[in-house]
Short mmCIF file of C-alpha atoms in Angstrom, two decimals:
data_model
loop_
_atom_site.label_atom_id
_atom_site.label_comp_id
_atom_site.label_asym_id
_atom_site.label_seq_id
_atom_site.Cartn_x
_atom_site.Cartn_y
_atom_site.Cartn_z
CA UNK A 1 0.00 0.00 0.00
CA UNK A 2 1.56 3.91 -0.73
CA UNK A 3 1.92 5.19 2.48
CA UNK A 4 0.85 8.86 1.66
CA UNK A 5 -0.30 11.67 4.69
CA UNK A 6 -3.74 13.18 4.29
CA UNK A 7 -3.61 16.61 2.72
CA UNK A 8 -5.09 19.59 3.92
CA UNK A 9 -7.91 21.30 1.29
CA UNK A 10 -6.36 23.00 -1.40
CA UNK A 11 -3.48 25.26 -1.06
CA UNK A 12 -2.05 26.66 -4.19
CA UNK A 13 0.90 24.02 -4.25
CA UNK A 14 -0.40 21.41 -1.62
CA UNK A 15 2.13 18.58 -0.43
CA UNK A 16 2.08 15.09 -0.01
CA UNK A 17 3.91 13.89 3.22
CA UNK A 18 6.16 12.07 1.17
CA UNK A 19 10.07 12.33 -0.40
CA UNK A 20 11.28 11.64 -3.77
CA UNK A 21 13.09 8.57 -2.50
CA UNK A 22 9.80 7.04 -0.56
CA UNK A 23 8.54 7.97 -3.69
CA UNK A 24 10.81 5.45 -5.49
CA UNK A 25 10.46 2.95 -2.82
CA UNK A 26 6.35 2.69 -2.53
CA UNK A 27 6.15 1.05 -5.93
CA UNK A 28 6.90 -2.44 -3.92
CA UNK A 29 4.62 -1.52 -0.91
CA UNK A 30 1.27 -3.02 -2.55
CA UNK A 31 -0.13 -5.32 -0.83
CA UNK A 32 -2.26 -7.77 -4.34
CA UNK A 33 -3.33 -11.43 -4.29
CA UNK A 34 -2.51 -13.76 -7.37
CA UNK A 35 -5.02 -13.32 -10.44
CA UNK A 36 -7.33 -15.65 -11.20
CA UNK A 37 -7.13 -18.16 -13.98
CA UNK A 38 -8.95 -16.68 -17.13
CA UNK A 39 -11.96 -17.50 -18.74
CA UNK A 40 -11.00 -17.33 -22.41
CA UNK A 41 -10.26 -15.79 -25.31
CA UNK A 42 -12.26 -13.97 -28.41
CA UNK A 43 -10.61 -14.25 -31.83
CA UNK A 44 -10.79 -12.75 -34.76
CA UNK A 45 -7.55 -11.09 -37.30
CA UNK A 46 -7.68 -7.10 -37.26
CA UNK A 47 -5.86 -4.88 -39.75
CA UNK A 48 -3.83 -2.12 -37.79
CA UNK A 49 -2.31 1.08 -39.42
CA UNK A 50 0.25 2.98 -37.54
CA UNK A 51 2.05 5.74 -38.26
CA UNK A 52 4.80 7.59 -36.29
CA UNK A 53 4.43 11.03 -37.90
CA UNK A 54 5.28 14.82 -36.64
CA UNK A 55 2.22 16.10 -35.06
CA UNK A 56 1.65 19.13 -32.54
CA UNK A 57 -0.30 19.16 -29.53
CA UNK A 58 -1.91 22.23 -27.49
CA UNK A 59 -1.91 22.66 -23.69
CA UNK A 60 -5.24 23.15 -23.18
CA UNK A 61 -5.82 24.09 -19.39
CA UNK A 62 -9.03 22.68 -19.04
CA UNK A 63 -12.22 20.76 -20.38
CA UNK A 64 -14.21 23.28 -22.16
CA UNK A 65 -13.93 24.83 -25.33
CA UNK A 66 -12.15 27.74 -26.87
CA UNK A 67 -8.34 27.76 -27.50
CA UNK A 68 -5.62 26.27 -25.93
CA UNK A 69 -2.22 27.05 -25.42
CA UNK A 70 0.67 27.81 -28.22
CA UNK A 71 1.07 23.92 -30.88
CA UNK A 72 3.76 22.15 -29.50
CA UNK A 73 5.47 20.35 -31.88
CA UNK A 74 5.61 16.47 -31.09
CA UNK A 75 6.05 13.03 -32.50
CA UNK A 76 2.89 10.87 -31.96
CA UNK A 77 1.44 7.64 -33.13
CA UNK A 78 -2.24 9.29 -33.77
CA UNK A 79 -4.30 10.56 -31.33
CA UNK A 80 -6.99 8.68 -29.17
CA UNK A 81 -6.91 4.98 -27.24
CA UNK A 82 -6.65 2.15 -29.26
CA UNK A 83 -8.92 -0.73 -27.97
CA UNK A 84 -8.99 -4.33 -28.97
CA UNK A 85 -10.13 -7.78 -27.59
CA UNK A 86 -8.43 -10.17 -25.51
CA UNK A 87 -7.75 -13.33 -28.13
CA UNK A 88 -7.74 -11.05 -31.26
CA UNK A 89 -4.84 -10.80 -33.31
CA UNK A 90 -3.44 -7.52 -35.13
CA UNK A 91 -2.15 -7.62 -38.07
CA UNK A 92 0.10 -4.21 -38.01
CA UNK A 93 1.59 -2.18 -40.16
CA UNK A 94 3.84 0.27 -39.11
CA UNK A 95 5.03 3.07 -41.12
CA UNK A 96 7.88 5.82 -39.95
CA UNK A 97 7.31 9.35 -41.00
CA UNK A 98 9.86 10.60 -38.58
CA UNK A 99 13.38 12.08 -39.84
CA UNK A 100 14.97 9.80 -38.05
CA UNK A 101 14.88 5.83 -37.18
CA UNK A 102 12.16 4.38 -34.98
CA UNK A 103 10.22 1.26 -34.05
CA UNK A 104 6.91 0.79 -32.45
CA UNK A 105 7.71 -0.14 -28.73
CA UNK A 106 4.61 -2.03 -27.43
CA UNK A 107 4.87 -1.94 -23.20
CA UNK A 108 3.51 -4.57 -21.61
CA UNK A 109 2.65 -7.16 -24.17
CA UNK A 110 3.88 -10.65 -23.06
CA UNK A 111 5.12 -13.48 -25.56
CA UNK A 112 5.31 -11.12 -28.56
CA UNK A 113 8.65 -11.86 -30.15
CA UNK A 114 7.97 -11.54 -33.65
CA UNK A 115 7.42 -8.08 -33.19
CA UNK A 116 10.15 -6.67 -30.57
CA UNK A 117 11.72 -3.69 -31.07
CA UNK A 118 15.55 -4.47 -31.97
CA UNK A 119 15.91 -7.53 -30.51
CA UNK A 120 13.37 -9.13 -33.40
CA UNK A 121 13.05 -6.14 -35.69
CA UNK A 122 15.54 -3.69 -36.91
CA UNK A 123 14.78 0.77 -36.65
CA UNK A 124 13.10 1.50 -40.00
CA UNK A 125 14.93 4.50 -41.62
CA UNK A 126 12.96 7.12 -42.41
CA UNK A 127 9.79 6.53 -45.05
CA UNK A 128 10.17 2.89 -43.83
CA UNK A 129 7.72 0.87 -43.31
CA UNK A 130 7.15 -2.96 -41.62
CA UNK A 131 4.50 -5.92 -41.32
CA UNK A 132 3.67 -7.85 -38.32
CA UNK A 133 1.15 -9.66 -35.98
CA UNK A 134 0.31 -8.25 -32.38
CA UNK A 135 -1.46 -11.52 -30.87
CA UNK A 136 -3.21 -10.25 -27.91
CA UNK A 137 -2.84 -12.74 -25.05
CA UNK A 138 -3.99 -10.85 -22.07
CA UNK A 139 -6.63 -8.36 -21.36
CA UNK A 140 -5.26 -5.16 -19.51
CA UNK A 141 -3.80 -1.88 -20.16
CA UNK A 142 -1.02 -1.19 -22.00
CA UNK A 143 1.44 0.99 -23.93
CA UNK A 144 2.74 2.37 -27.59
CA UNK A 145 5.32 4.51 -28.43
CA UNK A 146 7.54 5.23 -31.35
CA UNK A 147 11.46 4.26 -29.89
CA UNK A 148 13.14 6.51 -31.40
CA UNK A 149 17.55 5.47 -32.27
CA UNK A 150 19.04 8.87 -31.95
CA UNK A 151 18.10 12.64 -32.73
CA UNK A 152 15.07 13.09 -31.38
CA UNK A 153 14.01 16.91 -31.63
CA UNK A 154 10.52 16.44 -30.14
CA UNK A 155 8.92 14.44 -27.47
CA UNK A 156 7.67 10.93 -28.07
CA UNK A 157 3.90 10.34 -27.20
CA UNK A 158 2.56 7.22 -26.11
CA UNK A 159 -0.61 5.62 -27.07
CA UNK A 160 -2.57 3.77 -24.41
CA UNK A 161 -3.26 0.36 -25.71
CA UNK A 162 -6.87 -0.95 -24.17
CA UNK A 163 -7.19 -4.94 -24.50
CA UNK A 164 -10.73 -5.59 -22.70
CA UNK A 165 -11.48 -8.88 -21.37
CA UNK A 166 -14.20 -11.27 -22.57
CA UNK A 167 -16.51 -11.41 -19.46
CA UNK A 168 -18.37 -8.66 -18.40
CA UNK A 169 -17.25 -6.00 -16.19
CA UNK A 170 -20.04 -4.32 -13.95
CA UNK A 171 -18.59 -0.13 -14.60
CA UNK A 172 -20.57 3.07 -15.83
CA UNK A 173 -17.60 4.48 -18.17
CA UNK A 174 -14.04 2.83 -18.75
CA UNK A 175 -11.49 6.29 -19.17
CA UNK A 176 -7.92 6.51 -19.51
CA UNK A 177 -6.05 8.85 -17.72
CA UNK A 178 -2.86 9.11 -19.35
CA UNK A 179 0.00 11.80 -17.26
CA UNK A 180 2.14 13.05 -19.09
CA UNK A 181 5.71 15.44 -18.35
CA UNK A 182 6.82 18.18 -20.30
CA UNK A 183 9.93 20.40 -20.02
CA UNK A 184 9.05 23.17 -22.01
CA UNK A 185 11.67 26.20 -22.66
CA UNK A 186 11.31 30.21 -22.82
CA UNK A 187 9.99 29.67 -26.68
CA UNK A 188 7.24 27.05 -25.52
CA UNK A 189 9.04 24.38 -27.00
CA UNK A 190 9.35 20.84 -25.17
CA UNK A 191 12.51 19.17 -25.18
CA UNK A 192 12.62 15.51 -25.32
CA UNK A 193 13.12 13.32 -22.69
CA UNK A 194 17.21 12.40 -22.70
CA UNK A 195 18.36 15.82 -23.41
CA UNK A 196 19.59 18.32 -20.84
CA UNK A 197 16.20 20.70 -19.43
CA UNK A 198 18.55 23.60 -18.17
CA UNK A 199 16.41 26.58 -17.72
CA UNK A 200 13.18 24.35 -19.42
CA UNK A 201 9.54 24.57 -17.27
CA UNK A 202 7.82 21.36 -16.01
CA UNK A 203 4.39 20.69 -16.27
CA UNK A 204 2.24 17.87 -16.54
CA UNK A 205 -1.21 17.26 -18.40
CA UNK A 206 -3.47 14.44 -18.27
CA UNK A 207 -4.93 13.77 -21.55
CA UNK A 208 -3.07 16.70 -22.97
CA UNK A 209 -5.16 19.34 -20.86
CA UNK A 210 -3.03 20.62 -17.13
CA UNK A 211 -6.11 20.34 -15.59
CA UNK A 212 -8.41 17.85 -16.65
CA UNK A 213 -11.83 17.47 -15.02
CA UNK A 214 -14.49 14.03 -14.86
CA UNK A 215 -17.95 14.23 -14.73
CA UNK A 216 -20.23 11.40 -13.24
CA UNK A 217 -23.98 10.96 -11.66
CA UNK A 218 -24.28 10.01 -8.77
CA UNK A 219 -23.61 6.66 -8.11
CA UNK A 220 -21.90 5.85 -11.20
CA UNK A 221 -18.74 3.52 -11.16
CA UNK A 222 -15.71 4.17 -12.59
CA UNK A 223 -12.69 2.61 -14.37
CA UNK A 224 -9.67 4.93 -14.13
CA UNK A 225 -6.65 3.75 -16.22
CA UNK A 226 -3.92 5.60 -15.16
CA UNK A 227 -0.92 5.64 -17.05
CA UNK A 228 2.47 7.33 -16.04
CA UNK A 229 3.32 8.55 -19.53
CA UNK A 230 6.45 10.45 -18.11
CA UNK A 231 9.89 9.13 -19.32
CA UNK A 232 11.83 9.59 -16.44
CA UNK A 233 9.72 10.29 -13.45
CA UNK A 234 8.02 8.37 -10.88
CA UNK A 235 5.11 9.96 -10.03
CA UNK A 236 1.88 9.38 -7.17
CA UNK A 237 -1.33 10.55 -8.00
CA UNK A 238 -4.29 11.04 -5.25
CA UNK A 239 -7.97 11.03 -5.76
CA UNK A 240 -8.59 12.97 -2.44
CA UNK A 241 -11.00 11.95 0.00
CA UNK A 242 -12.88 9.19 -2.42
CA UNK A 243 -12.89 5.29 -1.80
CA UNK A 244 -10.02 3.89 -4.42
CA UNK A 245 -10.37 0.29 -5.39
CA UNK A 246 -6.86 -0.84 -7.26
CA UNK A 247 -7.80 -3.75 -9.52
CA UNK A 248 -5.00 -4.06 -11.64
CA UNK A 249 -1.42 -2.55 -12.22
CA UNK A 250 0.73 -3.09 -15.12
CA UNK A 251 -1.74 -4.87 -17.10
CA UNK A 252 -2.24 -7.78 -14.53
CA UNK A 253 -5.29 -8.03 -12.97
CA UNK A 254 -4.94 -7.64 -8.78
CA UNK A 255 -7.17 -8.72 -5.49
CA UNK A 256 -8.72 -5.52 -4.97
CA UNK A 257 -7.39 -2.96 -2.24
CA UNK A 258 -8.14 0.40 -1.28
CA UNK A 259 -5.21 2.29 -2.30
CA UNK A 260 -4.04 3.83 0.68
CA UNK A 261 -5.24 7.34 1.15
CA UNK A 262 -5.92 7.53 -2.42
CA UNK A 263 -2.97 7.98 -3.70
CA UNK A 264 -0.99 5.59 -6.41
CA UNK A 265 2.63 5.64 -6.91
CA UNK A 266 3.43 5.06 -10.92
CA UNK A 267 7.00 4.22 -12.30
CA UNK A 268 7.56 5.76 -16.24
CA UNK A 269 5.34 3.53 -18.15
CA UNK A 270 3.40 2.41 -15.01
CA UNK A 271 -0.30 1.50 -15.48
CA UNK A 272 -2.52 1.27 -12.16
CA UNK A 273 -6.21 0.58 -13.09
CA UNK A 274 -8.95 1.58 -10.03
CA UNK A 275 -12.53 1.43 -9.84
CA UNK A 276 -14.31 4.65 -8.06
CA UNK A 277 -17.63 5.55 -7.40
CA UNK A 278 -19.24 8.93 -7.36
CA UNK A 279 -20.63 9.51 -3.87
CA UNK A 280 -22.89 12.09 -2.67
CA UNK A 281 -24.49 14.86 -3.31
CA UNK A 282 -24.50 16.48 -6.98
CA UNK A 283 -21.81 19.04 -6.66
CA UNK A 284 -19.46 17.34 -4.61
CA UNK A 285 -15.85 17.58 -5.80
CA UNK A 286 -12.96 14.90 -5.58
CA UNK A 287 -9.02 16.31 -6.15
CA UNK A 288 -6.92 14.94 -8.46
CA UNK A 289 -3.38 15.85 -7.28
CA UNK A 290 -0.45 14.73 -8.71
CA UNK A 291 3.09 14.41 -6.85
CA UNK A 292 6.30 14.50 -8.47
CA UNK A 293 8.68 14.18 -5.62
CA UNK A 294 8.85 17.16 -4.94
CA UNK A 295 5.68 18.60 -4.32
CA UNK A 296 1.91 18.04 -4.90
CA UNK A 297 -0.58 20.12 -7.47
CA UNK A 298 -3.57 19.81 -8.25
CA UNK A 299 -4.44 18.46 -12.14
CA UNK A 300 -7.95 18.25 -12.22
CA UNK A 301 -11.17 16.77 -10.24
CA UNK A 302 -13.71 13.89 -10.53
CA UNK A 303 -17.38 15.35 -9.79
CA UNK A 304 -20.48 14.32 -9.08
CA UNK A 305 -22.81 16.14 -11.75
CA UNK A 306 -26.56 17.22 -11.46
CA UNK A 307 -28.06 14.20 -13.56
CA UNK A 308 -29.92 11.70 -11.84
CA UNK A 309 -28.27 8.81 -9.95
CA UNK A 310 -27.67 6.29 -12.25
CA UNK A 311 -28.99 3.70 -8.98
CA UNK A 312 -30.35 4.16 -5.62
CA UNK A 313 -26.80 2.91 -4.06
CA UNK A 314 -23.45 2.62 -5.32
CA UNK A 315 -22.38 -0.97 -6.24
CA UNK A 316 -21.18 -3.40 -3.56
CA UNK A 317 -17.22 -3.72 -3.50
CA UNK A 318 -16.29 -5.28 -6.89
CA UNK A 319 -14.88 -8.59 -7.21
CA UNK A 320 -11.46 -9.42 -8.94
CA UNK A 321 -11.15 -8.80 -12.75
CA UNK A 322 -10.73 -12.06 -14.50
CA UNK A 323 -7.50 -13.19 -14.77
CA UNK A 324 -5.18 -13.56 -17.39
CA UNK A 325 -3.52 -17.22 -16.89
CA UNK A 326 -0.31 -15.97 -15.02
CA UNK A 327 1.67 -18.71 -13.16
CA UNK A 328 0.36 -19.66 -9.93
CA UNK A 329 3.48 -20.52 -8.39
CA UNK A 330 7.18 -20.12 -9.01
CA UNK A 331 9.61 -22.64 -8.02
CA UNK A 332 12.70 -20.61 -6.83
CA UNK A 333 14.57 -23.12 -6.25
CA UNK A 334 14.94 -24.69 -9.73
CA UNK A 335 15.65 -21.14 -10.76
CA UNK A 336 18.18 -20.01 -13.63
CA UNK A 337 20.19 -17.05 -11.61
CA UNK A 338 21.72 -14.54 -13.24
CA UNK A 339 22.86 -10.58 -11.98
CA UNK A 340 22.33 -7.32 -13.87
CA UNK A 341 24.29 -4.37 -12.57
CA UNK A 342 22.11 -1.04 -13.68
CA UNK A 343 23.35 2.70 -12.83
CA UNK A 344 26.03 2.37 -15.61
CA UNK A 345 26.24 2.06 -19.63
CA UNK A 346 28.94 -0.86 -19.24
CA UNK A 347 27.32 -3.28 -21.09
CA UNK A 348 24.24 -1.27 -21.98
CA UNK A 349 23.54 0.55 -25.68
CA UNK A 350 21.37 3.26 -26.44
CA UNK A 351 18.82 1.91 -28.76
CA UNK A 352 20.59 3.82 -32.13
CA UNK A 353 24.08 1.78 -31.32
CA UNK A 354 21.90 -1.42 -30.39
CA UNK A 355 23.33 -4.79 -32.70
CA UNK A 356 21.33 -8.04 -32.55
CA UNK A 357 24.93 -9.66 -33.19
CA UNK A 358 25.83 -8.12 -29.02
CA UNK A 359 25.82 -11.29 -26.59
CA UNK A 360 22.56 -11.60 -24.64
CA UNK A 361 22.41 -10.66 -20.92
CA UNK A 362 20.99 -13.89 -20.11
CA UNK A 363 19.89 -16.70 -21.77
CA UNK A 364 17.06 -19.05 -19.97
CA UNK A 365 15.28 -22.10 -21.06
CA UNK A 366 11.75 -22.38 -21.97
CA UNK A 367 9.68 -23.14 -19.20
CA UNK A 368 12.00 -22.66 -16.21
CA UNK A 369 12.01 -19.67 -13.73
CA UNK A 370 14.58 -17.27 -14.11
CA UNK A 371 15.77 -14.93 -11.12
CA UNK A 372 17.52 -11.68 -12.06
CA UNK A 373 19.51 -9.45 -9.40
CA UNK A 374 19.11 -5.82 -9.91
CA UNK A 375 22.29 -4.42 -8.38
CA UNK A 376 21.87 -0.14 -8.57
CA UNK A 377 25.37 0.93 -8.93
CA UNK A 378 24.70 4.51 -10.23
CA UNK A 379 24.31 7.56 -7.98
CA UNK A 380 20.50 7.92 -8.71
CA UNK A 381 17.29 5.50 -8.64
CA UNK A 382 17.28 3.73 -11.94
CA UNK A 383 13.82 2.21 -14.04
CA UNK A 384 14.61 -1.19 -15.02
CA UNK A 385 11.30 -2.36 -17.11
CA UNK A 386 11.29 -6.18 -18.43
CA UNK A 387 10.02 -7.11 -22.26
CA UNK A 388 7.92 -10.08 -23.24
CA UNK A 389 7.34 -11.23 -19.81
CA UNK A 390 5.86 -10.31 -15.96
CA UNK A 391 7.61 -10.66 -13.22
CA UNK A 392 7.39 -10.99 -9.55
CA UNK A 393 9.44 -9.19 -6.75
CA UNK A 394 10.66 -11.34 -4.50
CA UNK A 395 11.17 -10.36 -0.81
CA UNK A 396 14.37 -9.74 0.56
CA UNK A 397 15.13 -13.14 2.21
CA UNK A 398 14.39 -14.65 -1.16
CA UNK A 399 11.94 -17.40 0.68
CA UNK A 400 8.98 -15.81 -1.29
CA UNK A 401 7.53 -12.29 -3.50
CA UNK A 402 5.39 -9.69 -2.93
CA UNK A 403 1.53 -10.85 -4.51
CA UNK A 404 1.68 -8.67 -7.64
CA UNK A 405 2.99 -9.22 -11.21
CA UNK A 406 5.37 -6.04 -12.28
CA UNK A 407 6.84 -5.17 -15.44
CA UNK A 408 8.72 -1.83 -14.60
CA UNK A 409 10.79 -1.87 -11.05
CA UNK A 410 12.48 1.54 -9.77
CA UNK A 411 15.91 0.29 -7.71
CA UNK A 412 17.22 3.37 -5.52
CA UNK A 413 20.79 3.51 -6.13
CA UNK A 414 23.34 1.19 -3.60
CA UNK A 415 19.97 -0.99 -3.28
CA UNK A 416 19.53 -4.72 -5.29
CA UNK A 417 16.60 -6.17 -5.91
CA UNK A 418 15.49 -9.91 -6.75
CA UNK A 419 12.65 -10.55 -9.42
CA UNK A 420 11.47 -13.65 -10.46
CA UNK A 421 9.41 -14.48 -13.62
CA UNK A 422 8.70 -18.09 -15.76
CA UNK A 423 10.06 -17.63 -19.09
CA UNK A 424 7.09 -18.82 -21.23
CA UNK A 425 7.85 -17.44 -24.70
CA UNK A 426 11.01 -18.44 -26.50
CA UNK A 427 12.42 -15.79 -28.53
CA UNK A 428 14.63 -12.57 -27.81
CA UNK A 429 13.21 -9.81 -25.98
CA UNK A 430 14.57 -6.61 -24.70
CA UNK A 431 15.38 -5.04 -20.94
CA UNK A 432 15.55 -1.31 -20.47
CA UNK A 433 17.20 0.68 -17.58
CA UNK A 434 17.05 4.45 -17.84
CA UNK A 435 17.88 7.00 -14.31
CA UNK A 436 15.75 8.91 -12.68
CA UNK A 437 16.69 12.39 -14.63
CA UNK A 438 15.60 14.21 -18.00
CA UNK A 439 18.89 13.95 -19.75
CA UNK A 440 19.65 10.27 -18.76
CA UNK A 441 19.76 7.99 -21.81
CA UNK A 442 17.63 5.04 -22.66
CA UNK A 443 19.68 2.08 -22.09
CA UNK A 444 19.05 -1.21 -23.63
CA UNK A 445 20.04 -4.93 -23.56
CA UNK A 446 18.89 -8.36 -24.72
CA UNK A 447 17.84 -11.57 -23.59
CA UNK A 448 16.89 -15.26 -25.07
CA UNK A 449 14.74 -18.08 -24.22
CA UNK A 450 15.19 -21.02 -25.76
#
């Protein structure tokens, strides 16, 4: 659970009780149970056209209409959620109208190896373009971005990726909430993440608007997908004084919890999915604040609007989402063991100087559990974030893990952790690591299972 102090009522910067480095640390304090086996899959072939193109984007500052902000030029993959079925298969095409080389980076999509970035599938130059299937094995939310090799003279956007399940889910309104970080400079330009931010402004959005606002009748239940669309930071965000059910975090369904206080602590690239409901009167108001590690603001409000109640009473506490067929159980002591020292480019490429011929971290065989040691040598908290498979994080006695599946892990530097995953899906996949800071470079590796 985030351990985050009650805030007072709105001061013009309010504060969390909370430090950039228990920041870092809270994204192992949930407390989840195991997901539940699933109940099956839809199917059907769907034909996919992406393109990563320059776009620009406006910071509007709220939800109504009229003008926004000065266009901000960015690099996008199209505007909007994409949303699919669990058991359906995309057939993709992928086209790069960028000046430089990029690939489509899909985060969080297990056993995909046909289609991963680098490791399977080269950067397309410029006016490139490239064929390939998407199967969608689990339901949950995910990620798409353009990974860009070098140059980059706008910010990336990401793309939530919505896979619904194929059992009923008993909400009002399914919304993404995607946060997003921008250092913009004296000209209202945003420089992109990996570049110095000297003298630059930071502000967040959420869905493009710093201060985005939810409307609801009474009663109504909620699914909020919220996505940490930040490269670098890990950021909390508090729904103040409302009942916050998590039900799933990076794509994986969870036993639902009340998040403590409200508040959710997301890694870059996090997803945390909670179900709310709109209580009381019409009129009543809910923060959103959003905490960077530094201090608190406020970025919007969920409130209850003067329709009618959608029903007398809210909804009894909802049971688990269905599952996904994650494994039940690890055995850690049959485990492959390997150690991964992050903090430092020995060893590490950025994507641009990336060769498929470069010796794999690790190589694990199909079907056996693999631990990896995450030792934090650098002199900041580093993001280490997993491809083609979930993981576990295993306590620090290494006699058990922590009842939630992961993808993305902040390590504080001097600090190691243990994760534990099965390795399900031959093929090669990547592993990221990038610091805690604007300018740090994205640092990749490889690994195989065979």
């Amino acid at each position: 659970m985030v351990r985050i102090g009650r805030m007072a009522s709105p001061p013009a910067s309010p504060e969390f009780l909370l430090t950039r480095r228990n920041l870092i640390a809270a994204l192992g304090a949930a407390a989840l149970c195991p997901a539940l086996p699933a109940t099956g899959a839809a199917q059907g072939r769907i034909a996919v056209a992406l393109q990563a193109k320059p776009d620009r984007i406006s910071l509007r500052p709220g939800n109504g209409p009229g003008p926004g902000g000065p266009e901000i030029p960015v690099w996008s993959l199209g505007s909007g959620d994409l949303r699919f079925k669990r058991g359906e298969i995309l057939d993709v095409t992928f086209g790069n109208d960028l000046p430089v080389a990029a690939a489509l980076d899909c985060r969080g999509l297990d056993g995909v190896a046909a289609a991963e970035p680098l490791a399977s599938r080269a950067l397309l130059a410029a006016g490139g373009k490239d064929s390939f299937q998407l199967p969608l094995r689990h339901a949950g939310t995910f990620l798409c971005e353009p990974l860009i090799g070098d140059g980059g003279t706008a910010p990336a956007r990401p793309r939530p990726l919505i896979v619904t399940g194929t059992s009923p889910v008993a909400i009002d309104r399914d919304e993404v909430l995607l946060i997003e970080e921008w250092r913009l400079r004296p000209d209202g330009s945003a420089i992109p993440a990996g570049n110095d931010p000297k003298d630059s402004t930071r502000i967040h959005t959420i869905n493009g608007k710093t201060s985005y606002d939810i409307s609801a009748p009474a009663n109504a239940r909620l699914r909020l997908r919220f996505i940490n669309g930040s490269q670098r930071s890990v950021l909390a965000v508090k729904l103040e004084n409302l009942d916050v059910r998590v039900m799933a975090i990076d794509g994986q369904p969870a036993e639902p919890f009340p998040a403590r206080n409200g508040a959710l602590v997301l890694a870059p690239g996090g997803r945390t999915d909670v179900f709310v409901d709109a209580a009381g009167p019409a009129g009543t108001g809910f923060a959103i604040l959003l905490h960077d590690g530094t201090l608190a603001r406020p970025v919007g409000k969920l409130a209850v609007s003067n329709d009618p109640p959608v029903r007398p009473a809210p909804f009894p506490p909802a049971p688990p989402l269905p599952g996904n067929d994650m494994p039940a159980q690890l055995d850690l002591k049959s485990a492959a063991r390997f150690e991964l020292t992050l903090g430092t480019p020995t060893e590490w490429f950025r994507p641009a100087d990336f060769k498929s011929s470069a010796a794999p971290a690790f190589q694990a065989k199909a079907g056996r559990p693999v631990v990896l040691a995450l030792t934090n040598r650098g002199p900041i908290a580093s993001v280490f974030h997993l491809h083609g498979h979930h993981f576990r994080l295993l306590d620090r006695l290494d006699d058990g893990w922590k009842p939630f599946w992961l993808d993305t892990l902040a390590v504080e530097p001097g600090q190691t952790q243990r994760i534990a995953f099965l390795a399900e899906y031959p093929g090669r996949y990547l592993i990221e690591q990038v610091a805690t800071d604007w300018a740090a470079p994205r640092l990749v590796r490889w690994y195989s299972v065979q």
